[in-house]
mmCIF file of C-alpha atoms in Angstrom:
data_model
loop_
_atom_site.group_PDB
_atom_site.id
_atom_site.type_symbol
_atom_site.label_atom_id
_atom_site.label_comp_id
_atom_site.label_asym_id
_atom_site.label_seq_id
_atom_site.Cartn_x
_atom_site.Cartn_y
_atom_site.Cartn_z
ATOM 1 C CA MET A 519 -6.325 6.381 -22.053
ATOM 2 C CA ARG A 520 -9.291 7.644 -20.006
ATOM 3 C CA LYS A 521 -11.603 4.712 -20.785
ATOM 4 C CA ILE A 522 -8.962 2.078 -20.198
ATOM 5 C CA LEU A 523 -7.866 3.596 -16.872
ATOM 6 C CA VAL A 524 -11.370 3.760 -15.462
ATOM 7 C CA LEU A 525 -12.261 0.217 -16.436
ATOM 8 C CA ALA A 526 -9.396 -1.801 -15.012
ATOM 9 C CA LEU A 527 -5.754 -2.688 -14.858
ATOM 10 C CA LEU A 528 -4.191 -4.186 -17.921
ATOM 11 C CA PHE A 529 -5.304 -7.800 -18.266
ATOM 12 C CA SER A 530 -4.991 -10.589 -20.768
ATOM 13 C CA GLN A 531 -7.488 -9.245 -23.311
ATOM 14 C CA PHE A 532 -4.631 -7.188 -24.812
ATOM 15 C CA ALA A 533 -2.042 -9.928 -24.436
ATOM 16 C CA ALA A 534 -0.244 -11.754 -27.180
ATOM 17 C CA SER A 535 1.223 -15.229 -26.734
ATOM 18 C CA PRO A 536 3.403 -15.335 -23.591
ATOM 19 C CA LEU A 537 7.150 -15.347 -23.966
ATOM 20 C CA ARG A 538 9.385 -17.935 -22.406
ATOM 21 C CA ALA A 539 10.772 -16.098 -19.398
ATOM 22 C CA ASP A 540 14.436 -16.121 -18.500
ATOM 23 C CA GLU A 541 14.559 -18.752 -15.749
ATOM 24 C CA GLU A 542 16.826 -16.835 -13.386
ATOM 25 C CA THR A 543 14.676 -13.692 -13.657
ATOM 26 C CA ARG A 544 11.536 -15.753 -13.248
ATOM 27 C CA GLN A 545 12.775 -17.278 -9.998
ATOM 28 C CA ARG A 546 13.833 -13.894 -8.655
ATOM 29 C CA LEU A 547 10.401 -12.449 -9.418
ATOM 30 C CA ILE A 548 8.737 -15.416 -7.708
ATOM 31 C CA ARG A 549 10.842 -14.724 -4.630
ATOM 32 C CA PHE A 550 10.177 -10.976 -4.643
ATOM 33 C CA PHE A 551 6.427 -11.070 -5.208
ATOM 34 C CA GLY A 552 6.047 -14.001 -2.847
ATOM 35 C CA GLY A 553 7.055 -11.541 -0.145
ATOM 36 C CA TRP A 554 5.279 -8.505 -1.591
ATOM 37 C CA TYR A 555 1.794 -9.988 -1.744
ATOM 38 C CA SER A 556 -0.124 -10.175 1.519
ATOM 39 C CA TRP A 557 0.593 -13.256 3.615
ATOM 40 C CA TYR A 558 -1.713 -16.236 3.160
ATOM 41 C CA PRO A 559 -1.036 -19.958 3.744
ATOM 42 C CA ASN A 560 -0.337 -22.213 0.759
ATOM 43 C CA THR A 561 0.392 -19.351 -1.602
ATOM 44 C CA MET A 562 1.849 -20.151 -5.033
ATOM 45 C CA ILE A 563 3.451 -17.616 -7.370
ATOM 46 C CA GLN A 564 3.505 -18.032 -11.140
ATOM 47 C CA VAL A 565 5.619 -15.830 -13.430
ATOM 48 C CA LYS A 566 5.510 -15.843 -17.216
ATOM 49 C CA GLY A 567 7.039 -13.657 -19.886
ATOM 50 C CA SER A 568 4.490 -11.380 -21.547
ATOM 51 C CA ARG A 569 3.967 -9.007 -24.479
ATOM 52 C CA GLU A 570 1.109 -7.143 -22.824
ATOM 53 C CA VAL A 571 3.220 -4.004 -22.504
ATOM 54 C CA GLU A 572 6.212 -3.375 -24.736
ATOM 55 C CA ILE A 573 8.489 -0.559 -23.619
ATOM 56 C CA ALA A 574 12.003 -0.276 -25.003
ATOM 57 C CA GLY A 575 14.621 -1.168 -22.398
ATOM 58 C CA PHE A 576 12.264 -3.202 -20.165
ATOM 59 C CA GLU A 577 11.144 -6.818 -20.040
ATOM 60 C CA THR A 578 7.499 -7.506 -19.230
ATOM 61 C CA TYR A 579 6.255 -10.357 -17.046
ATOM 62 C CA ARG A 580 2.835 -11.448 -15.854
ATOM 63 C CA VAL A 581 2.837 -12.393 -12.145
ATOM 64 C CA ASN A 582 -0.042 -14.489 -10.756
ATOM 65 C CA ARG A 583 -0.693 -15.403 -7.139
ATOM 66 C CA PHE A 584 -2.824 -18.456 -6.303
ATOM 67 C CA CYS A 585 -4.060 -19.585 -2.884
ATOM 68 C CA ASP A 586 -7.108 -21.083 -1.194
ATOM 69 C CA SER A 587 -8.750 -17.677 -0.740
ATOM 70 C CA LYS A 588 -10.426 -16.124 -3.788
ATOM 71 C CA LEU A 589 -9.963 -12.706 -2.168
ATOM 72 C CA HIS A 590 -6.192 -13.158 -2.177
ATOM 73 C CA GLN A 591 -5.713 -14.353 -5.748
ATOM 74 C CA GLU A 592 -3.898 -11.579 -7.593
ATOM 75 C CA SER A 593 -2.412 -10.804 -10.976
ATOM 76 C CA ASN A 594 -0.254 -7.949 -12.158
ATOM 77 C CA VAL A 595 2.294 -6.814 -14.708
ATOM 78 C CA ALA A 596 5.945 -6.465 -13.651
ATOM 79 C CA LEU A 597 8.525 -4.565 -15.684
ATOM 80 C CA VAL A 598 12.165 -5.535 -15.226
ATOM 81 C CA ASP A 599 14.975 -3.079 -15.884
ATOM 82 C CA HIS A 600 17.992 -5.343 -16.303
ATOM 83 C CA SER A 601 20.367 -2.396 -16.729
ATOM 84 C CA ARG A 602 19.675 -1.370 -13.106
ATOM 85 C CA ASP A 603 18.587 -4.799 -11.852
ATOM 86 C CA GLU A 604 15.252 -3.395 -10.661
ATOM 87 C CA VAL A 605 11.593 -4.327 -10.925
ATOM 88 C CA PHE A 606 8.601 -2.025 -11.156
ATOM 89 C CA VAL A 607 6.007 -2.638 -8.448
ATOM 90 C CA GLY A 608 2.613 -0.992 -8.711
ATOM 91 C CA GLU A 609 -0.250 -0.562 -11.148
ATOM 92 C CA VAL A 610 0.196 -0.679 -14.913
ATOM 93 C CA PHE A 611 -2.442 0.747 -17.251
ATOM 94 C CA HIS A 612 -2.340 0.509 -21.008
ATOM 95 C CA ASP A 613 -4.279 1.972 -23.932
ATOM 96 C CA LEU A 614 -3.880 -0.202 -27.026
ATOM 97 C CA VAL A 615 -5.649 2.319 -29.259
ATOM 98 C CA ARG A 616 -3.236 5.051 -28.153
ATOM 99 C CA ARG A 617 -0.284 2.788 -28.840
ATOM 100 C CA MET A 618 -1.473 2.078 -32.377
ATOM 101 C CA ALA A 619 -1.889 5.817 -32.987
ATOM 102 C CA LYS A 620 1.867 6.298 -32.444
ATOM 103 C CA ARG A 621 1.540 9.786 -30.935
ATOM 104 C CA SER A 622 4.089 11.240 -28.546
ATOM 105 C CA PHE A 623 3.016 12.050 -25.001
ATOM 106 C CA ASP A 624 1.971 15.706 -24.761
ATOM 107 C CA PRO A 625 1.766 16.904 -21.115
ATOM 108 C CA ALA A 626 -0.519 19.826 -21.938
ATOM 109 C CA ALA A 627 -3.050 17.680 -23.787
ATOM 110 C CA ASP A 628 -2.646 14.285 -22.092
ATOM 111 C CA ALA A 629 -2.136 15.145 -18.411
ATOM 112 C CA PRO A 630 -5.718 16.492 -17.973
ATOM 113 C CA GLN A 631 -7.118 13.242 -19.384
ATOM 114 C CA ILE A 632 -5.043 11.190 -16.944
ATOM 115 C CA GLU A 633 -6.148 13.466 -14.103
ATOM 116 C CA GLY A 634 -9.797 12.945 -15.002
ATOM 117 C CA SER A 635 -9.432 9.187 -15.159
ATOM 118 C CA LEU A 636 -7.542 8.941 -11.872
ATOM 119 C CA SER A 637 -9.882 11.384 -10.110
ATOM 120 C CA GLU A 638 -12.766 9.142 -11.094
ATOM 121 C CA ALA A 639 -10.909 6.001 -10.007
ATOM 122 C CA TYR A 640 -9.724 7.402 -6.650
ATOM 123 C CA GLY A 641 -12.881 9.406 -5.967
ATOM 124 C CA LEU A 642 -10.631 12.350 -5.027
ATOM 125 C CA PRO A 643 -9.093 15.311 -6.894
ATOM 126 C CA VAL A 644 -5.863 14.378 -8.701
ATOM 127 C CA LYS A 645 -3.152 16.448 -10.372
ATOM 128 C CA VAL A 646 -0.425 15.071 -12.635
ATOM 129 C CA LYS A 647 2.903 16.789 -13.234
ATOM 130 C CA LEU A 648 5.724 15.819 -15.581
ATOM 131 C CA GLU A 649 9.034 15.755 -13.685
ATOM 132 C CA GLU A 650 11.522 17.299 -16.118
ATOM 133 C CA GLY A 651 15.000 15.833 -16.235
ATOM 134 C CA MET A 652 14.010 12.661 -14.355
ATOM 135 C CA ALA A 653 13.307 10.283 -17.238
ATOM 136 C CA ARG A 654 14.100 6.616 -16.800
ATOM 137 C CA GLY A 655 15.187 5.401 -20.199
ATOM 138 C CA THR A 656 12.121 5.610 -22.425
ATOM 139 C CA LEU A 657 9.829 6.271 -19.444
ATOM 140 C CA LYS A 658 8.980 9.826 -18.453
ATOM 141 C CA SER A 659 8.774 10.440 -14.705
ATOM 142 C CA ILE A 660 5.593 12.016 -13.334
ATOM 143 C CA SER A 661 4.213 12.861 -9.913
ATOM 144 C CA ILE A 662 0.592 12.083 -9.078
ATOM 145 C CA THR A 663 -0.857 14.251 -6.311
ATOM 146 C CA ILE A 664 -4.097 13.187 -4.617
ATOM 147 C CA ARG A 665 -5.933 15.688 -2.411
ATOM 148 C CA HIS A 666 -7.302 13.746 0.569
ATOM 149 C CA ALA A 667 -8.441 16.846 2.437
ATOM 150 C CA GLU A 668 -7.958 20.599 2.399
ATOM 151 C CA ASN A 669 -4.212 21.317 2.467
ATOM 152 C CA ALA A 670 -3.492 17.580 2.559
ATOM 153 C CA PRO A 671 -1.932 16.596 -0.781
ATOM 154 C CA VAL A 672 -0.357 13.157 -1.069
ATOM 155 C CA SER A 673 2.141 12.803 -3.920
ATOM 156 C CA ILE A 674 3.147 9.421 -5.283
ATOM 157 C CA PRO A 675 5.582 8.539 -8.091
ATOM 158 C CA GLY A 676 4.700 7.289 -11.534
ATOM 159 C CA PHE A 677 5.826 7.007 -15.145
ATOM 160 C CA VAL A 678 4.351 7.393 -18.594
ATOM 161 C CA SER A 679 5.698 5.936 -21.832
ATOM 162 C CA GLU A 680 6.933 8.172 -24.620
ATOM 163 C CA ASP A 681 3.852 7.398 -26.708
ATOM 164 C CA GLY A 682 1.495 8.025 -23.781
ATOM 165 C CA ALA A 683 0.001 4.534 -24.097
ATOM 166 C CA SER A 684 1.320 3.129 -20.813
ATOM 167 C CA LEU A 685 0.844 4.650 -17.370
ATOM 168 C CA LEU A 686 2.685 3.245 -14.340
ATOM 169 C CA ILE A 687 1.737 4.174 -10.774
ATOM 170 C CA GLY A 688 4.385 2.943 -8.370
ATOM 171 C CA GLU A 689 8.155 2.673 -8.265
ATOM 172 C CA PHE A 690 11.134 0.504 -9.053
ATOM 173 C CA HIS A 691 12.808 -1.589 -6.355
ATOM 174 C CA PRO A 692 16.060 -3.608 -6.382
ATOM 175 C CA LEU A 693 15.397 -7.110 -7.638
ATOM 176 C CA SER A 694 18.389 -8.251 -5.599
ATOM 177 C CA SER A 695 16.508 -7.360 -2.406
ATOM 178 C CA ASP A 696 13.591 -9.205 -0.858
ATOM 179 C CA ALA A 697 10.227 -7.477 -0.521
ATOM 180 C CA GLN A 698 10.334 -7.531 3.273
ATOM 181 C CA SER A 699 13.584 -5.551 3.285
ATOM 182 C CA VAL A 700 12.083 -3.018 0.873
ATOM 183 C CA ARG A 701 9.097 -2.508 3.168
ATOM 184 C CA ARG A 702 11.266 -2.198 6.268
ATOM 185 C CA ARG A 703 13.363 0.454 4.526
ATOM 186 C CA LEU A 704 10.304 2.461 3.487
ATOM 187 C CA MET A 705 8.861 2.303 6.997
ATOM 188 C CA SER A 706 12.132 3.410 8.593
ATOM 189 C CA ASP A 707 11.852 6.839 6.943
ATOM 190 C CA SER A 708 9.230 8.059 9.433
ATOM 191 C CA PRO A 709 8.128 7.043 12.952
ATOM 192 C CA ALA A 710 4.839 5.373 13.814
ATOM 193 C CA ILE A 711 2.782 6.077 16.952
ATOM 194 C CA ARG A 712 4.070 3.821 19.751
ATOM 195 C CA PRO A 713 1.792 3.989 22.794
ATOM 196 C CA ALA A 714 3.622 1.069 24.458
ATOM 197 C CA LYS A 715 6.939 -0.779 24.336
ATOM 198 C CA GLY A 716 7.422 -4.409 23.371
ATOM 199 C CA GLU A 717 10.005 -7.024 22.499
ATOM 200 C CA PHE A 718 8.832 -6.726 18.891
ATOM 201 C CA TYR A 719 6.441 -4.421 17.046
ATOM 202 C CA VAL A 720 3.473 -4.987 14.763
ATOM 203 C CA THR A 721 2.456 -2.014 12.625
ATOM 204 C CA GLU A 722 -1.260 -1.455 12.129
ATOM 205 C CA PHE A 723 -2.686 0.873 9.487
ATOM 206 C CA LEU A 724 -6.192 1.831 10.596
ATOM 207 C CA ASP A 725 -9.179 4.044 9.884
ATOM 208 C CA PHE A 726 -11.294 5.165 12.846
ATOM 209 C CA GLN A 727 -14.457 4.950 10.727
ATOM 210 C CA CYS A 728 -13.705 1.358 9.671
ATOM 211 C CA GLU A 729 -15.962 -1.202 11.358
ATOM 212 C CA ARG A 730 -13.484 -4.019 10.873
ATOM 213 C CA CYS A 731 -10.782 -1.900 12.537
ATOM 214 C CA ARG A 732 -13.079 -1.469 15.508
ATOM 215 C CA VAL A 733 -13.224 -5.259 15.898
ATOM 216 C CA ARG A 734 -9.770 -6.332 14.776
ATOM 217 C CA ALA A 735 -7.626 -3.659 16.478
ATOM 218 C CA PRO A 736 -8.272 -4.901 20.045
ATOM 219 C CA GLN A 737 -8.132 -8.563 18.980
ATOM 220 C CA VAL A 738 -4.707 -8.252 17.354
ATOM 221 C CA LYS A 739 -3.403 -6.008 20.135
ATOM 222 C CA LYS A 740 -4.379 -8.642 22.722
ATOM 223 C CA MET A 741 -2.522 -11.438 20.949
ATOM 224 C CA VAL A 742 0.559 -9.325 20.206
ATOM 225 C CA THR A 743 0.734 -8.227 23.850
ATOM 226 C CA GLU A 744 0.418 -11.834 25.030
ATOM 227 C CA LYS A 745 3.418 -12.708 22.836
ATOM 228 C CA GLY A 746 5.454 -9.915 24.428
ATOM 229 C CA GLY A 747 5.104 -7.430 21.574
ATOM 230 C CA ALA A 748 3.365 -4.112 21.053
ATOM 231 C CA VAL A 749 1.277 -2.546 18.293
ATOM 232 C CA GLU A 750 2.396 0.695 16.681
ATOM 233 C CA ILE A 751 -0.083 2.783 14.714
ATOM 234 C CA ARG A 752 -0.105 4.339 11.260
ATOM 235 C CA LEU A 753 -3.090 6.399 10.135
ATOM 236 C CA LEU A 754 -4.852 5.477 6.904
ATOM 237 C CA PRO A 755 -8.194 7.310 6.633
ATOM 238 C CA LEU A 756 -10.162 6.083 3.619
ATOM 239 C CA THR A 757 -11.411 9.510 2.660
ATOM 240 C CA LYS A 758 -13.144 8.313 -0.494
ATOM 241 C CA VAL A 759 -15.774 6.435 1.526
ATOM 242 C CA HIS A 760 -15.568 7.833 5.084
ATOM 243 C CA ASP A 761 -16.624 11.405 5.772
ATOM 244 C CA TRP A 762 -14.895 12.091 9.114
ATOM 245 C CA ALA A 763 -12.030 9.598 8.934
ATOM 246 C CA PHE A 764 -9.395 12.148 7.955
ATOM 247 C CA ALA A 765 -10.412 14.552 10.723
ATOM 248 C CA GLY A 766 -10.337 11.697 13.231
ATOM 249 C CA ALA A 767 -6.859 10.725 12.065
ATOM 250 C CA GLU A 768 -5.652 14.322 12.293
ATOM 251 C CA TYR A 769 -6.773 14.592 15.922
ATOM 252 C CA ALA A 770 -5.044 11.283 16.666
ATOM 253 C CA ALA A 771 -1.831 12.586 15.106
ATOM 254 C CA ALA A 772 -2.044 15.783 17.170
ATOM 255 C CA LEU A 773 -2.463 13.767 20.369
ATOM 256 C CA ALA A 774 0.423 11.473 19.436
ATOM 257 C CA ASN A 775 2.654 14.485 18.798
ATOM 258 C CA VAL A 776 1.787 15.707 22.306
ATOM 259 C CA ASP A 777 2.264 12.330 24.019
ATOM 260 C CA PRO A 778 1.959 8.887 22.353
ATOM 261 C CA ALA A 779 0.511 7.488 25.603
ATOM 262 C CA THR A 780 -2.663 9.540 25.078
ATOM 263 C CA TYR A 781 -3.310 7.875 21.731
ATOM 264 C CA SER A 782 -4.633 4.606 23.210
ATOM 265 C CA LYS A 783 -7.293 6.459 25.212
ATOM 266 C CA TYR A 784 -8.441 8.226 22.058
ATOM 267 C CA GLU A 785 -8.640 5.008 19.999
ATOM 268 C CA GLU A 786 -10.589 3.215 22.717
ATOM 269 C CA ALA A 787 -13.003 6.145 23.076
ATOM 270 C CA LEU A 788 -13.723 6.343 19.335
ATOM 271 C CA PHE A 789 -14.135 2.613 18.846
ATOM 272 C CA SER A 790 -16.494 2.334 21.839
ATOM 273 C CA ARG A 791 -18.973 4.908 20.496
ATOM 274 C CA ASP A 792 -21.534 4.775 17.684
ATOM 275 C CA GLY A 793 -22.711 7.683 15.565
ATOM 276 C CA MET A 794 -19.403 9.537 15.656
ATOM 277 C CA THR A 795 -18.768 12.779 13.743
ATOM 278 C CA ALA A 796 -15.720 14.942 13.126
ATOM 279 C CA ALA A 797 -16.897 17.390 15.797
ATOM 280 C CA ALA A 798 -17.394 14.608 18.328
ATOM 281 C CA ALA A 799 -13.953 13.148 17.559
ATOM 282 C CA ARG A 800 -12.357 16.556 18.083
ATOM 283 C CA GLN A 801 -14.093 17.024 21.426
ATOM 284 C CA ILE A 802 -12.947 13.610 22.638
ATOM 285 C CA ALA A 803 -9.365 14.377 21.602
ATOM 286 C CA LEU A 804 -9.522 17.816 23.254
ATOM 287 C CA ASP A 805 -10.810 16.321 26.513
ATOM 288 C CA ILE A 806 -8.007 13.735 26.529
ATOM 289 C CA ALA A 807 -5.371 16.385 25.792
ATOM 290 C CA GLU A 808 -6.701 18.650 28.526
ATOM 291 C CA ALA A 809 -6.714 15.810 31.068
ATOM 292 C CA ALA A 810 -3.068 15.124 30.207
ATOM 293 C CA GLY A 811 -2.142 18.793 30.577
ATOM 294 C CA GLY A 812 -1.437 19.188 26.866
ATOM 295 C CA LYS A 813 -4.391 21.176 25.543
ATOM 296 C CA GLU A 814 -2.330 24.086 24.216
ATOM 297 C CA LYS A 815 0.191 21.830 22.525
ATOM 298 C CA PHE A 816 -2.644 19.772 21.013
ATOM 299 C CA GLU A 817 -4.203 22.881 19.495
ATOM 300 C CA SER A 818 -0.787 24.030 18.279
ATOM 301 C CA GLU A 819 -0.234 20.722 16.466
ATOM 302 C CA LEU A 820 -3.516 21.232 14.635
ATOM 303 C CA ALA A 821 -3.002 24.912 13.855
ATOM 304 C CA SER A 822 0.564 24.420 12.592
ATOM 305 C CA GLY A 823 -0.447 21.669 10.156
ATOM 306 C CA ARG A 824 2.019 19.195 11.688
ATOM 307 C CA ALA A 825 -0.746 16.747 12.582
ATOM 308 C CA ARG A 826 -2.174 16.918 9.079
ATOM 309 C CA GLU A 827 1.277 16.378 7.592
ATOM 310 C CA ARG A 828 1.709 13.251 9.701
ATOM 311 C CA VAL A 829 -1.543 11.783 8.368
ATOM 312 C CA ALA A 830 -0.610 12.619 4.762
ATOM 313 C CA ARG A 831 2.806 11.019 5.308
ATOM 314 C CA ASP A 832 1.218 7.797 6.569
ATOM 315 C CA ILE A 833 -1.185 7.693 3.615
ATOM 316 C CA ARG A 834 1.704 8.074 1.181
ATOM 317 C CA LEU A 835 3.633 5.348 2.993
ATOM 318 C CA ALA A 836 0.636 3.001 2.809
ATOM 319 C CA ILE A 837 0.408 3.498 -0.957
ATOM 320 C CA ARG A 838 4.130 2.860 -1.384
ATOM 321 C CA LEU A 839 3.798 -0.320 0.700
ATOM 322 C CA GLY A 840 1.017 -1.586 -1.558
ATOM 323 C CA LEU A 841 -1.787 -1.194 1.005
ATOM 324 C CA SER A 842 -5.277 -0.054 0.065
ATOM 325 C CA GLY A 843 -7.578 -1.209 2.873
ATOM 326 C CA THR A 844 -7.866 -1.248 6.638
ATOM 327 C CA PRO A 845 -6.923 -2.713 8.935
ATOM 328 C CA SER A 846 -3.582 -3.797 7.497
ATOM 329 C CA PHE A 847 -0.871 -5.341 9.653
ATOM 330 C CA LEU A 848 2.876 -5.528 9.050
ATOM 331 C CA HIS A 849 5.487 -7.509 10.931
ATOM 332 C CA GLU A 850 9.121 -7.771 9.880
ATOM 333 C CA GLY A 851 8.128 -6.435 6.465
ATOM 334 C CA ASN A 852 5.388 -9.014 5.935
ATOM 335 C CA PHE A 853 1.926 -7.651 5.104
ATOM 336 C CA VAL A 854 -1.157 -9.391 6.534
ATOM 337 C CA SER A 855 -4.652 -8.177 5.702
ATOM 338 C CA GLY A 856 -7.414 -7.746 8.264
ATOM 339 C CA GLU A 857 -9.551 -10.864 7.864
ATOM 340 C CA ARG A 858 -10.690 -12.601 11.032
ATOM 341 C CA GLU A 859 -8.008 -14.842 12.596
ATOM 342 C CA LEU A 860 -5.582 -14.337 9.689
ATOM 343 C CA PHE A 861 -2.981 -12.291 11.549
ATOM 344 C CA GLU A 862 -3.293 -14.615 14.528
ATOM 345 C CA ALA A 863 -2.434 -17.549 12.246
ATOM 346 C CA TYR A 864 0.504 -15.621 10.822
ATOM 347 C CA LEU A 865 1.866 -14.666 14.233
ATOM 348 C CA ARG A 866 1.567 -18.222 15.541
ATOM 349 C CA ALA A 867 3.566 -19.428 12.554
ATOM 350 C CA LYS A 868 6.229 -16.723 12.937
ATOM 351 C CA VAL A 869 6.598 -16.433 16.704
ATOM 352 C CA ALA A 870 5.969 -20.064 17.624
ATOM 353 C CA PRO A 871 6.513 -22.108 14.439
ATOM 354 C CA THR A 872 5.546 -25.751 14.468
ATOM 355 C CA THR A 873 8.275 -28.383 14.671
ATOM 356 C CA ARG A 874 6.443 -30.828 12.417
ATOM 357 C CA PRO A 875 8.077 -30.571 8.943
ATOM 358 C CA GLU A 876 4.934 -31.723 7.143
ATOM 359 C CA ALA A 877 2.939 -28.861 8.705
ATOM 360 C CA ALA A 878 5.357 -26.085 7.805
ATOM 361 C CA VAL A 879 3.983 -23.792 5.098
ATOM 362 C CA PRO A 880 6.371 -21.539 3.149
ATOM 363 C CA PRO A 881 5.129 -18.003 2.575
ATOM 364 C CA SER A 882 5.170 -18.636 -1.177
ATOM 365 C CA ARG A 883 6.240 -21.238 -3.652
ATOM 366 C CA PRO A 884 6.426 -21.321 -7.419
ATOM 367 C CA ALA A 885 3.481 -22.621 -9.393
ATOM 368 C CA ALA A 886 3.754 -24.753 -12.464
ATOM 369 C CA ARG A 887 4.789 -22.860 -15.542
#
């Protein structure tokens, strides 16, 4: 399990000949994943039956996304639970050697191996716990807790097969629903930071230590504002690669809990300076809080852990939404990554769509079988 997890997701090297997929299920998966993958023009979705992972009670499909951008071509395994009419969305890992050994999953012996593999993959400490009494058919439910900072655990759901050969990181969603509705539901569970009001909202997940965020955040904000909307903020510090990103996010959360209007001043101050550190970010936030008459409340938000909890909550939400990089933008449940001019193209198509039929581009369409 450890070697397979560190190397990659399950790909075709372990695959047998593809099955002929049930046509109705295939079309529903095309529709769902066409909305789940990040938005890109001229996207095509291909779904085929697969034997890559065989788990009793579930059908396995290989989903491929094709488009003009090599960066946006994706492939993943989807498990369908017809008894509940749900599809698993997330990462699927598989150990063929373990499957052939036909050993039952042993939490005491196997969980530490999974923890080691995931800790290496995430670059952060990971703990795995078997959730007793929450099995899903032949899948055992587990929780995967990633420590992003001191006292900042982020727990995400997962499953492991009875033989311990298959590990799933993610969750099941109704196949009867579209992906955009699933994302909107997940985002409705907790509020974002809203420094301003608008006729519509675009959600941005950002990292204050991310150079592309520094460039793209003001560009996207300008266009959204011109269209009558506003940008709301979610905090996604990439702690694996950025040393002060979590601290910077925590100070932003503390300010937002005091008064969301102070957040914009903080973002502008951080993005306008080079050579930032955690100490410098804290001083900037403290100065802004003091100027707004909220110094004591700011310090209380930090001391109580509420600011840290808000950051951890946003990180968990990002993982559940399928996001892994910054900046990431969401509008009406659609996910758009942070490449130059990409969100602008999306927003032009959504807010002011062209009237020429030949120029209209669907968000996704099925590829040839």
